[in-house]
Short mmCIF file of C-alpha atoms in Angstrom, two decimals:
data_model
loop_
_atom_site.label_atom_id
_atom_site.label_comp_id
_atom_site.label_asym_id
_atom_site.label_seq_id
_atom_site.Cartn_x
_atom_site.Cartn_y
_atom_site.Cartn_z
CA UNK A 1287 -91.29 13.73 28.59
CA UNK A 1288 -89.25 16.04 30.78
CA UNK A 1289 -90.49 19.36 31.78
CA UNK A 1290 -87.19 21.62 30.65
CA UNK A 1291 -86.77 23.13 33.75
CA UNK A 1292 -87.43 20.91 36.73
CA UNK A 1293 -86.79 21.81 40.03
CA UNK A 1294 -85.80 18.79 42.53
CA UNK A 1295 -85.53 19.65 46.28
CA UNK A 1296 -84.72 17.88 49.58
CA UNK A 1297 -82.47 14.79 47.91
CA UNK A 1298 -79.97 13.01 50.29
CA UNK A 1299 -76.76 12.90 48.37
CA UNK A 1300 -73.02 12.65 48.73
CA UNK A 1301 -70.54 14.55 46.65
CA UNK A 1302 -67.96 11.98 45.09
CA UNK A 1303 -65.86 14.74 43.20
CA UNK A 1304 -65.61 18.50 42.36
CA UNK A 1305 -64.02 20.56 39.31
CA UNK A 1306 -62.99 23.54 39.29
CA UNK A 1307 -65.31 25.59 36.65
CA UNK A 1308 -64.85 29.24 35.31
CA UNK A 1309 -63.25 31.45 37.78
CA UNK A 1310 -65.29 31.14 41.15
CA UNK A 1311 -67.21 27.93 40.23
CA UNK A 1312 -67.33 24.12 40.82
CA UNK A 1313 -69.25 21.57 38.99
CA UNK A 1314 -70.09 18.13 41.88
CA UNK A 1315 -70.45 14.81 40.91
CA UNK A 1316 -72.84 13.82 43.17
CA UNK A 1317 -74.16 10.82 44.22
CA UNK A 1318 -78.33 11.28 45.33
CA UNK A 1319 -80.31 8.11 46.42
CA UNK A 1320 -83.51 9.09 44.15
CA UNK A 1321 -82.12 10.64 41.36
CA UNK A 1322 -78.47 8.83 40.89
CA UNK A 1323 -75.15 9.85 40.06
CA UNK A 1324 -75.67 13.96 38.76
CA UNK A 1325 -73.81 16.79 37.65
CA UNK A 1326 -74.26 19.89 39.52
CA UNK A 1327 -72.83 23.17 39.04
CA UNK A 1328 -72.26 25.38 42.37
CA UNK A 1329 -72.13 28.95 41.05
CA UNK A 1330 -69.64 31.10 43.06
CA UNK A 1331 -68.81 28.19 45.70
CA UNK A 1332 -65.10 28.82 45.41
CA UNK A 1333 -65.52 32.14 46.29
CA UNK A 1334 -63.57 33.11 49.35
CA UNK A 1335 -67.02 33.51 51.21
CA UNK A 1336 -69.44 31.39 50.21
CA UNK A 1337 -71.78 29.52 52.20
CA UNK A 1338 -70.95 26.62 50.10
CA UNK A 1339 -67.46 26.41 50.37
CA UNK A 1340 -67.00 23.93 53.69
CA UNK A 1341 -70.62 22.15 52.96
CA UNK A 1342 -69.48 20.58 49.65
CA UNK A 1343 -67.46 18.43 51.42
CA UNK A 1344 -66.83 14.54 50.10
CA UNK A 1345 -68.14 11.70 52.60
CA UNK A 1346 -70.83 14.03 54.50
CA UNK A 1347 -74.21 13.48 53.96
CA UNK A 1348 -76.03 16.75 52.10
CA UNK A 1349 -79.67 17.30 51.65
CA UNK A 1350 -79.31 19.33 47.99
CA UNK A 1351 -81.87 21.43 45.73
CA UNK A 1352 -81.23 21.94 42.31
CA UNK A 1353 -83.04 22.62 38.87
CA UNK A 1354 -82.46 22.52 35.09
CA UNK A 1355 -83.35 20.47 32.48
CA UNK A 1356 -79.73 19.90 30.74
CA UNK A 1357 -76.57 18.12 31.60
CA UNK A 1358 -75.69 19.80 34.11
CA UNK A 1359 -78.25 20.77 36.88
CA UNK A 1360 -77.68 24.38 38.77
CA UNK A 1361 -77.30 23.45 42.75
CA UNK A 1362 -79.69 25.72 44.41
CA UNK A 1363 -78.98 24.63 48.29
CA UNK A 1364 -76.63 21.85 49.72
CA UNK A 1365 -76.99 21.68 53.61
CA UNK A 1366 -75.48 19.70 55.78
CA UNK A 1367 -76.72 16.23 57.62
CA UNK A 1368 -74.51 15.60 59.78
CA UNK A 1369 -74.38 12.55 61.75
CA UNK A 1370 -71.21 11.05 60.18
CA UNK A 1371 -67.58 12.07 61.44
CA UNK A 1372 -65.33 12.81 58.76
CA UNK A 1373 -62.72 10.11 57.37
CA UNK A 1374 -59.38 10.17 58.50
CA UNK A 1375 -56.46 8.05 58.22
CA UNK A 1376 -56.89 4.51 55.73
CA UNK A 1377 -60.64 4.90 56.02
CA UNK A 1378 -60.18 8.24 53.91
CA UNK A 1379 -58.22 6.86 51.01
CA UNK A 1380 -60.71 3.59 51.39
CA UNK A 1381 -63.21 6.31 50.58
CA UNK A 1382 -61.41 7.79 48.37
CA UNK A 1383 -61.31 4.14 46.13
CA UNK A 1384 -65.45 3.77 46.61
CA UNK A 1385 -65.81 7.19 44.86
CA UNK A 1386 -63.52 6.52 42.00
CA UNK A 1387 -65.63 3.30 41.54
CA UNK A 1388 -68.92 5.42 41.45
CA UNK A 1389 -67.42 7.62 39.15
CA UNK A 1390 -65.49 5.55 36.82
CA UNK A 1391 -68.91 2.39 36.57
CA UNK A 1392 -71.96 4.66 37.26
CA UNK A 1393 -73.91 6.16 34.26
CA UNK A 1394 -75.23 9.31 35.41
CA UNK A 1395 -78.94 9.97 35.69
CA UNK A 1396 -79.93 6.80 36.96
CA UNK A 1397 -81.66 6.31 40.67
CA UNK A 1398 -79.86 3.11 42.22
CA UNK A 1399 -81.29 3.43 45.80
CA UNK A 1400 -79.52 0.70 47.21
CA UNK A 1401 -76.19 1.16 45.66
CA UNK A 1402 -76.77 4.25 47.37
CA UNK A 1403 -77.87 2.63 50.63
CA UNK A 1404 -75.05 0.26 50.07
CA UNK A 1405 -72.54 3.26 49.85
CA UNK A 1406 -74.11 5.01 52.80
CA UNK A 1407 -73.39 1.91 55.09
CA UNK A 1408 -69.71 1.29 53.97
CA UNK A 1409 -69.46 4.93 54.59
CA UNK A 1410 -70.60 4.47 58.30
CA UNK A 1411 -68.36 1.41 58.78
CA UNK A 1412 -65.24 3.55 57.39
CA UNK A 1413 -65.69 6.30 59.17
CA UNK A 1414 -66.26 4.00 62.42
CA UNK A 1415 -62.86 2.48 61.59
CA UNK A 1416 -61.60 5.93 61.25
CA UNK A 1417 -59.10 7.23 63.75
CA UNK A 1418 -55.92 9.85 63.32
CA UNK A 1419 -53.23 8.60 64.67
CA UNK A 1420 -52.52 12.79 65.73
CA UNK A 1421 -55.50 13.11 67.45
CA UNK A 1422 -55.17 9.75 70.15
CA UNK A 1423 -54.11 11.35 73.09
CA UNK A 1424 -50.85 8.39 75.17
CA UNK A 1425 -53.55 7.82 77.54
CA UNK A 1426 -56.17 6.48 74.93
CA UNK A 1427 -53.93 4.45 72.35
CA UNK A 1428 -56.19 3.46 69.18
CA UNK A 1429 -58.09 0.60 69.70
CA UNK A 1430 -57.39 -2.62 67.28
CA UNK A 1431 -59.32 -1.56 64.69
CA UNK A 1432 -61.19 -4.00 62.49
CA UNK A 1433 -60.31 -4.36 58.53
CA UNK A 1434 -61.48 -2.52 56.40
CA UNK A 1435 -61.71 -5.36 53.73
CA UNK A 1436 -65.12 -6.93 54.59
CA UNK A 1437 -66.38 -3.13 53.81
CA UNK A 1438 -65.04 -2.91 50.87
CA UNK A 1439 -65.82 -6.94 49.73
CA UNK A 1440 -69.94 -5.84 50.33
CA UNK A 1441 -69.70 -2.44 48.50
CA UNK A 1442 -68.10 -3.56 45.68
CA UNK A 1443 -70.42 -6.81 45.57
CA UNK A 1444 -73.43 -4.17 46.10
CA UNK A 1445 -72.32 -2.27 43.10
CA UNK A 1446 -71.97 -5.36 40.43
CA UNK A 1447 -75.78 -6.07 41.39
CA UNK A 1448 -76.79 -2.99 40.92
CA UNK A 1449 -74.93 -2.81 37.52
CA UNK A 1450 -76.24 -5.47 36.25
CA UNK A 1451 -73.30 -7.84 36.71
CA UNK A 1452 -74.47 -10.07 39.69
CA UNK A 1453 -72.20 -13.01 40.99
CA UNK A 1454 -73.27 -16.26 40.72
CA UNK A 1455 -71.48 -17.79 44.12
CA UNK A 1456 -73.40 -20.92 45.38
CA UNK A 1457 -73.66 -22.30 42.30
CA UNK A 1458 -71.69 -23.55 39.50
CA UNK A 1459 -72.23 -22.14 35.81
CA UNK A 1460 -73.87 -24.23 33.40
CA UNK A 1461 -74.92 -27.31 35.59
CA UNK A 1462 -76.37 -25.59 38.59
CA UNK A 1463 -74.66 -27.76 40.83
CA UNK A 1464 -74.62 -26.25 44.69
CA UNK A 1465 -70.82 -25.24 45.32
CA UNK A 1466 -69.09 -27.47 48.05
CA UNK A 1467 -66.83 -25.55 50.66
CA UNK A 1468 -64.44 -27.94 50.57
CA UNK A 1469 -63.61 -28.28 46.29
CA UNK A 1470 -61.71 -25.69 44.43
CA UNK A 1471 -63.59 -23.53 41.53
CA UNK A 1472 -62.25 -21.64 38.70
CA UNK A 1473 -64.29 -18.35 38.50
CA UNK A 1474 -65.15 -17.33 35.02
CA UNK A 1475 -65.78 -14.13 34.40
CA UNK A 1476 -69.68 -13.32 33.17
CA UNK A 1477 -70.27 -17.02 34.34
CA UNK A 1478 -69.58 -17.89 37.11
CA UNK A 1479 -68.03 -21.00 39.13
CA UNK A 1480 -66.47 -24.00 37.49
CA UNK A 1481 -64.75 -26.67 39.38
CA UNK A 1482 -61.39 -26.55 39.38
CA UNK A 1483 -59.77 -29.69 37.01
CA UNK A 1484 -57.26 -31.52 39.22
CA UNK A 1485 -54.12 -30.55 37.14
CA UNK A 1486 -52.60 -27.64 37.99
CA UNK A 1487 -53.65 -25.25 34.56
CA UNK A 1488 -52.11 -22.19 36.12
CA UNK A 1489 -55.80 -20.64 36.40
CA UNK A 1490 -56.64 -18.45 39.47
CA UNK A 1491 -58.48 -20.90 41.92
CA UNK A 1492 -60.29 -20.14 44.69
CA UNK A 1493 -62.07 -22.48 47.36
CA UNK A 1494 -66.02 -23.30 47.61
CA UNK A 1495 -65.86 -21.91 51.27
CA UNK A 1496 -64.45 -18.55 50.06
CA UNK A 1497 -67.45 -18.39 47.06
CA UNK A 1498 -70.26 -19.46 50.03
CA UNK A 1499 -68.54 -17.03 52.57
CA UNK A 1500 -69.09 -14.38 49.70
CA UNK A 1501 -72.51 -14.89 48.71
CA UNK A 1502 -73.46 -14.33 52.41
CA UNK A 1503 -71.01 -11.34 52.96
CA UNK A 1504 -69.27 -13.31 55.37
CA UNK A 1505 -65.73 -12.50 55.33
CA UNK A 1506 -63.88 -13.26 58.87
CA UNK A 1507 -61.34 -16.49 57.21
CA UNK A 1508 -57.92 -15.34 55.96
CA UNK A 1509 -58.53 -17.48 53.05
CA UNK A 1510 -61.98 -15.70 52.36
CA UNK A 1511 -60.18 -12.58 52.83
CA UNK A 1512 -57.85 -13.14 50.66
CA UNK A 1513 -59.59 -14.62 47.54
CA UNK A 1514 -62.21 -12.50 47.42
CA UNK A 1515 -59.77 -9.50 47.22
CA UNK A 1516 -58.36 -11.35 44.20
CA UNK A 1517 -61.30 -12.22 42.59
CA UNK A 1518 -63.03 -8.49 42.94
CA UNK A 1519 -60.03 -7.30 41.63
CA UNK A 1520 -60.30 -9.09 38.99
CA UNK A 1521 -63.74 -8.63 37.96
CA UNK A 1522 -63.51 -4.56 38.29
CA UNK A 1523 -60.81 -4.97 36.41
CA UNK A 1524 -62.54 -6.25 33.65
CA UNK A 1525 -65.56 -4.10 34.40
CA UNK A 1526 -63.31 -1.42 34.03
CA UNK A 1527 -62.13 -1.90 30.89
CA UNK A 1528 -58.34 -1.12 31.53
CA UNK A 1529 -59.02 2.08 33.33
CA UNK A 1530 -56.68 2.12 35.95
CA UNK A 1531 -58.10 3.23 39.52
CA UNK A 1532 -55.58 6.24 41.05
CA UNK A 1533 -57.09 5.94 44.49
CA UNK A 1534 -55.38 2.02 44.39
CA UNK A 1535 -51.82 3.11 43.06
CA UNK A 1536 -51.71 5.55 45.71
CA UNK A 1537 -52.81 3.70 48.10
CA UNK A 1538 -50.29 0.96 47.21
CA UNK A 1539 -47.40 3.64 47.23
CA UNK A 1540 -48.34 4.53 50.92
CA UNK A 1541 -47.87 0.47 51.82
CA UNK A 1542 -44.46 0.23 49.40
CA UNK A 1543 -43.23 3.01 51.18
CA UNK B 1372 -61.19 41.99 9.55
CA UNK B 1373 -58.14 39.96 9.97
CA UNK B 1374 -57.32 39.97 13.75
CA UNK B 1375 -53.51 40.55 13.31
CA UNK B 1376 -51.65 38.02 13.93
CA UNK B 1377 -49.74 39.19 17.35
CA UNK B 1378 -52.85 40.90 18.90
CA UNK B 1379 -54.19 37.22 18.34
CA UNK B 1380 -50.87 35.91 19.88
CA UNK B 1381 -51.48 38.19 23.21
CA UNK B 1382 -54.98 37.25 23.70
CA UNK B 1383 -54.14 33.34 23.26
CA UNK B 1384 -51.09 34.11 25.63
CA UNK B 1385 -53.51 35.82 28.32
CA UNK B 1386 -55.88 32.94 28.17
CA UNK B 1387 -53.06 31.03 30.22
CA UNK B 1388 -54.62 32.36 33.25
CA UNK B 1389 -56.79 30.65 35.37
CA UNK B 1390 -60.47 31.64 34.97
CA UNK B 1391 -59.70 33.66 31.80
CA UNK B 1392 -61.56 32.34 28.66
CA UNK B 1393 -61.59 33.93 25.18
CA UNK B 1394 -63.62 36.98 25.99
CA UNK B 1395 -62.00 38.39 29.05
CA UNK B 1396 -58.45 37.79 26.95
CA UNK B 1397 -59.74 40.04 24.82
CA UNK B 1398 -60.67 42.46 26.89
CA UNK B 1399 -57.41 42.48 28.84
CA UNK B 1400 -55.46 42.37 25.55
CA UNK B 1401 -57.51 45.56 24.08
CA UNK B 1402 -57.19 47.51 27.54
CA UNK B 1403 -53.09 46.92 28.06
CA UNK B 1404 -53.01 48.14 24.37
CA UNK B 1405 -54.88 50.80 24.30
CA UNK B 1406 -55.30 52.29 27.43
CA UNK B 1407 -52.00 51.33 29.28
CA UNK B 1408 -49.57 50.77 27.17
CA UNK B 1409 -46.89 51.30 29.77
CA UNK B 1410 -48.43 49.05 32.25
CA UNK B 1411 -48.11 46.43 29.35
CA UNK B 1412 -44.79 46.89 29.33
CA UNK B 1413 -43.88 46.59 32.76
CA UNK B 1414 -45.99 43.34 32.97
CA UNK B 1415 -44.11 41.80 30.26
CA UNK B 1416 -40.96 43.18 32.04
CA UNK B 1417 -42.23 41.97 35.21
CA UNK B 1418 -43.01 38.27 33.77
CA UNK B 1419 -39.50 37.52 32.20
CA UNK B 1420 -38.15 38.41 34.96
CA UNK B 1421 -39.61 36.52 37.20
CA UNK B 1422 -39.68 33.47 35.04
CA UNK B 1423 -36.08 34.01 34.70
CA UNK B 1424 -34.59 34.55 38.26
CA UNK B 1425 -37.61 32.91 40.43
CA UNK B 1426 -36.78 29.02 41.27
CA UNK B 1427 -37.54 27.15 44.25
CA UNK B 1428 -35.67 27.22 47.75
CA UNK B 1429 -33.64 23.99 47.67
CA UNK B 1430 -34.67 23.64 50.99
CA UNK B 1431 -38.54 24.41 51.76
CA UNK B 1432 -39.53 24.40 48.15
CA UNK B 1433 -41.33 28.13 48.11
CA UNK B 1434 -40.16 30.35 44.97
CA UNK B 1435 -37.17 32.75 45.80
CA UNK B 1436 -34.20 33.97 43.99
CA UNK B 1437 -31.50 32.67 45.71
CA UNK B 1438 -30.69 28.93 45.66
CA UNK B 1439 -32.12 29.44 49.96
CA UNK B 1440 -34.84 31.45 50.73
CA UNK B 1441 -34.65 34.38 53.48
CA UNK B 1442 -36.58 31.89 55.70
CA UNK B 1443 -34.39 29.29 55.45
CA UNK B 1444 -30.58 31.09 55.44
CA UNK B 1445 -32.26 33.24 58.79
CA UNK B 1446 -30.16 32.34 61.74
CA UNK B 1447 -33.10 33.73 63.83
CA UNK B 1448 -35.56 30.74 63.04
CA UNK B 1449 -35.37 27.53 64.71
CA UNK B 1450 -34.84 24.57 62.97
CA UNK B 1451 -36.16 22.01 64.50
CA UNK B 1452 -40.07 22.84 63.95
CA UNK B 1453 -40.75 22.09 60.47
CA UNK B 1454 -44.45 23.02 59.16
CA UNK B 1455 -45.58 21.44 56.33
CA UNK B 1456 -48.15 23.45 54.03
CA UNK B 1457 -49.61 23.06 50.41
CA UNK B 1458 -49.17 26.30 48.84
CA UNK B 1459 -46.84 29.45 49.42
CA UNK B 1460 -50.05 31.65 50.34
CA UNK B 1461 -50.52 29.31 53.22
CA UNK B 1462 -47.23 30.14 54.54
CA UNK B 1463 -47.44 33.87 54.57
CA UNK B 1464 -51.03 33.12 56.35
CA UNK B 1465 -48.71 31.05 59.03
CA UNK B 1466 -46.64 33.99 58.96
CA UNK B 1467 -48.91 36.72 59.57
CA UNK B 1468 -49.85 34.75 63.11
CA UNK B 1469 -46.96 35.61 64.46
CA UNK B 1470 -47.21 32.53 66.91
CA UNK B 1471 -44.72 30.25 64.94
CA UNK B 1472 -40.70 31.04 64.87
CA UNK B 1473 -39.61 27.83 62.74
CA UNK B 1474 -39.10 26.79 59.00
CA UNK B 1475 -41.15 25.50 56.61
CA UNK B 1476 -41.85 23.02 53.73
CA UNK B 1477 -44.25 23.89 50.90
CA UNK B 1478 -45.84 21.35 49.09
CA UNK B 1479 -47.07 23.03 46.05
CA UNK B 1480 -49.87 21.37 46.36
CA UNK B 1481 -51.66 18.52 47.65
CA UNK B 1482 -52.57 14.62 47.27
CA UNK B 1483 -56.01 14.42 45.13
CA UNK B 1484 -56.49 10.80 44.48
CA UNK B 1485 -59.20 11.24 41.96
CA UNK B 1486 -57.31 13.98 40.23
CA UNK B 1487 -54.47 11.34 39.36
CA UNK B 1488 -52.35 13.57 41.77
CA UNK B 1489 -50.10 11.22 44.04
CA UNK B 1490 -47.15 11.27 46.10
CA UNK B 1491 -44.83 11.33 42.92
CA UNK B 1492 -46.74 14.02 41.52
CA UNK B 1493 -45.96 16.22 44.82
CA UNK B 1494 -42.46 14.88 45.15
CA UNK B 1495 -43.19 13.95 48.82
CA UNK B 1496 -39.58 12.24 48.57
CA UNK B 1497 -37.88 15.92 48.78
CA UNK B 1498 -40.09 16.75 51.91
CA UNK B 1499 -39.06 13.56 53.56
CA UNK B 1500 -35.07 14.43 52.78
CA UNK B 1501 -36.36 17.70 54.29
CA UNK B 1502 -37.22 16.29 57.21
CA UNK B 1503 -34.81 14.12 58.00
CA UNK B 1504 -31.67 16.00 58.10
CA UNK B 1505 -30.82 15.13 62.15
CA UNK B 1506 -31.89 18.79 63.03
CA UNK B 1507 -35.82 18.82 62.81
CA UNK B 1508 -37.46 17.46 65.87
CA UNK B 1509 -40.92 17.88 64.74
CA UNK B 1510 -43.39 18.25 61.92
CA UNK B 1511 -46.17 20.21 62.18
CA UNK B 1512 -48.96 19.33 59.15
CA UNK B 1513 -50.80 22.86 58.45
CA UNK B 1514 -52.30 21.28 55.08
CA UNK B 1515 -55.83 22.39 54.74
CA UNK B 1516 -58.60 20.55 56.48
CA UNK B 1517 -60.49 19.31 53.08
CA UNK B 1518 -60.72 15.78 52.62
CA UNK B 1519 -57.24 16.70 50.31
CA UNK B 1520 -55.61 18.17 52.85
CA UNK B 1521 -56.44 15.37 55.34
CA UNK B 1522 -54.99 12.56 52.71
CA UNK B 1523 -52.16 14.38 52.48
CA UNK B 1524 -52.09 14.89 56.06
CA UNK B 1525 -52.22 10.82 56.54
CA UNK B 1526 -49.83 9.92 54.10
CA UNK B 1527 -47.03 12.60 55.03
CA UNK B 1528 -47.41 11.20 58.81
CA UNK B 1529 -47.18 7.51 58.00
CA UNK B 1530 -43.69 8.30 56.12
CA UNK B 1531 -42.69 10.61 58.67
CA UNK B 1532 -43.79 8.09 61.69
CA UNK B 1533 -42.16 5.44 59.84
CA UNK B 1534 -38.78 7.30 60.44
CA UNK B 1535 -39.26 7.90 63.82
CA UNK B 1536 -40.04 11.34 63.55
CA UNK B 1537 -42.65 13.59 65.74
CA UNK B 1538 -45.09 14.71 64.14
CA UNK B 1539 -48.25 17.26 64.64
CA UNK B 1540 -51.55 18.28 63.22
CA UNK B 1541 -52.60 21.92 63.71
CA UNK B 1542 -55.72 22.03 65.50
CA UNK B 1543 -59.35 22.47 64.15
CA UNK B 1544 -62.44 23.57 65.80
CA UNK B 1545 -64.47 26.85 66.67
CA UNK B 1546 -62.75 29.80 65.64
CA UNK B 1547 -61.18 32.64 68.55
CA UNK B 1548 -64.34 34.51 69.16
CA UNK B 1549 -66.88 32.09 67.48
CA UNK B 1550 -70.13 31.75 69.62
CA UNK B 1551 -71.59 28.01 68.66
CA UNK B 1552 -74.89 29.91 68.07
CA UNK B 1553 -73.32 31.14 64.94
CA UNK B 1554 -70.55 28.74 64.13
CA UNK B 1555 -71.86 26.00 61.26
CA UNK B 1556 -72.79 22.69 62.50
CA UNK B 1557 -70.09 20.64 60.51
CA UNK B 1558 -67.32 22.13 62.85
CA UNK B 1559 -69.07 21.86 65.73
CA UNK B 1560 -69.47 18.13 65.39
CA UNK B 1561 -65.99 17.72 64.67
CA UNK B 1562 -64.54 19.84 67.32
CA UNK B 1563 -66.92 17.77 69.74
CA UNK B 1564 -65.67 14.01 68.13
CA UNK B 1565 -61.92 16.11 68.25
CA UNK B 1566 -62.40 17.43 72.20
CA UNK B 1567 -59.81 17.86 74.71
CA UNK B 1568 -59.24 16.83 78.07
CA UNK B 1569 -59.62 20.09 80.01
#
């Protein structure tokens, strides 16, 4: 059993949300490696003053203290790590679409370390992809910067493991068969790879390269790229259960527009 | 003991506020009634009328009276900086510098993915016709520098870029007079990644 009142100090955590609470308050959804996803409420951190008030800060690592048996925990101290530059740019609404994930498919109160190790690293690659247009001086033009996709592909592949829904890629459901780059599969959800029938059924189909790229988080091919953007979507989709992700609509308005 | 019924009415009514839950409204309610009834009245004069004649400038979207600001009908600002910020207390704060002479856009608020607050949300379509009426040379984004702020930043550049406009971010960094010794860590590092050729 739980002692009532337990008092946790020196975790390594993210914030992935705030809400505003009572008049000067905020409650965090944070994100800690040993403890999991929490609720945490920072008393007075909106106030015009407080030492919280810039340290709360999304996408920054935080060593945080808390204590309290219930729901909600009490933050006691949040300091900041440092050692990873703010997002800017894509890579900020790429981060934005991470969090929502968290929030939206993580039960709270449970320790997935290497989700959270998982998380930490796309956060790194993200913010290394990060530059602000405003801030690249004519004389240093932004370098070609790498996609963000690959990112994105291992986090979200990271996160169905860790949830209990991992892929089965190199082989086909039911038989066992190994999956051949060069055949088309039919991906079914829960299950896994089927080979494709040879009449065109209107199914989604995506090649046995894409599926081997996948399981070995290899995603340089356009066609990798590609299908494995569809099929994730699809599957988080359905992990979802219809809840619609607003860091992806927004994100989609920004390319529409 | 019946509470009656437009006591009850007030206290709901004050609860509007934000931070004010059911106690507080209560206390509010009881002290306007009792100890100020005057003040009560010119707060309730004070509220219809400013739900009544306040509506936004048609041009940089802060409350006024008139269909154009002050601001924006002054011949003595120059049109051709545009700042954009999120909320009208922001502006006065721009204001109070004294170190900026053109108009403004305000927001009324800011992009918050998470909070299901987008780009139609904030009408970012009016701030665009804003800025592209021929005269306005360049934006200047003064949105806060919270991961909000900094989305919103992004997004009103791209469209803004997109139509060939110039745009600007204010600067961020160690504040006039800051010693590092006592200036937190977080800024430091940024205004290090975000240095200048000097």
């Amino acid at each position: 059993m739980k002692p009532a009142r337990q008092r946790v100090d020196r975790q390594r955590g993210y914030v992935l949300h705030t809400y505003p609470y009572s008049e000067t308050s905020l409650i965090a959804d944070v994100f800690s490696r040993e403890h999991g996803r929490l609720a945490l409420l920072a008393r007075g951190a909106r106030r015009p003053r407080s030492a919280m008030r810039g340290t709360l800060l999304g996408f920054q690592p935080l060593e945080l203290g808390w204590f309290g048996g219930g729901e909600v925990k009490t933050l006691a101290k949040a300091e900041w790590c440092g050692g990873l530059p703010l997002l800017q740019g894509k890579s900020l609404l790429v981060g934005y679409y991470l969090n929502e994930l968290l929030l939206k498919l993580l039960p709270r109160e449970d320790a997935h370390e290497q989700l959270f190790d998982a998380y930490e690293e796309a956060l790194v690659g993200l913010a290394g992809n990060s530059t602000n247009p405003l801030t690249n001086s004519p004389t240093n033009p932004p370098a070609n910067l790498p996609s963000n996709a690959p990112i994105l592909r291992r986090f979200e592949k990271a996160l169905l493991r860790e949830l209990g829904y991992g892929l089965l890629l190199d082989q086909e459901a039911g038989s066992g068969a190994a999956v051949v780059a060069t055949r088309d599969y039919v991906y079914i959800i829960e299950r896994g790879p089927v080979e494709a029938p040879s009449d065109d059924d209107g199914s989604v189909k995506l090649s046995g390269r894409t599926l081997l790229d996948m399981a070995q988080d290899r995603y340089e091919e356009p066609r990798t790229q590609t299908e494995s953007k569809q099929l994730m979507r699809r599957l988080l989709a359905h992990y979802l259960n219809g809840q619609a992700l607003q860091s992806r609509k927004i994100f989609m308005e920004l390319q529409e527009a | 003991m019946r509470v009656p019924s437009s006591l009850e009415a007030l206290v709901e009514a004050l609860r509007c506020l934000p931070g004010v839950g059911p106690k507080s409204a209560q206390r509010m309610a009881y002290h306007l009634l009792q100890h100020d009834p005057p003040g009560a009245e010119r707060l309730a004069a004070a509220l219809s009328r400013a739900v009544t004649t306040l509506r936004h400038c048609t041009r940089c979207n802060t409350f006024t009276e008139d269909e154009l600001c002050d601001r924006c009908a002054s011949s003595q600002r120059d049109p051709s900086q545009l700042c954009v910020v999120e909320m009208p207390v922001d502006l006065n704060m721009m204001e109070q510098t004294q170190a900026y002479r053109g108009l403004y856009y305000v927001l009324m608020g800011r992009l918050s993915p998470l909070d299901g607050i987008g780009p139609k949300e904030l009408r970012l379509e009016r701030m665009l016709a804003r800025a592209a009426d021929g005269i306005v040379r360049e934006v200047i984004l003064a949105t806060n520098f919270t991961n909000e702020g900094e989305a919103t930043a992004h997004y009103v550049a791209e469209l803004l870029h997109a139509r060939g406009l110039k745009v600007s971010r204010i600067a961020r960094g160690v504040p006039v007079g800051g010693e590092l010794e006592f200036t937190d860590a977080g800024t430091i590092a940024q205004a290090l990644i975000e240095r200048r050729d000097y």
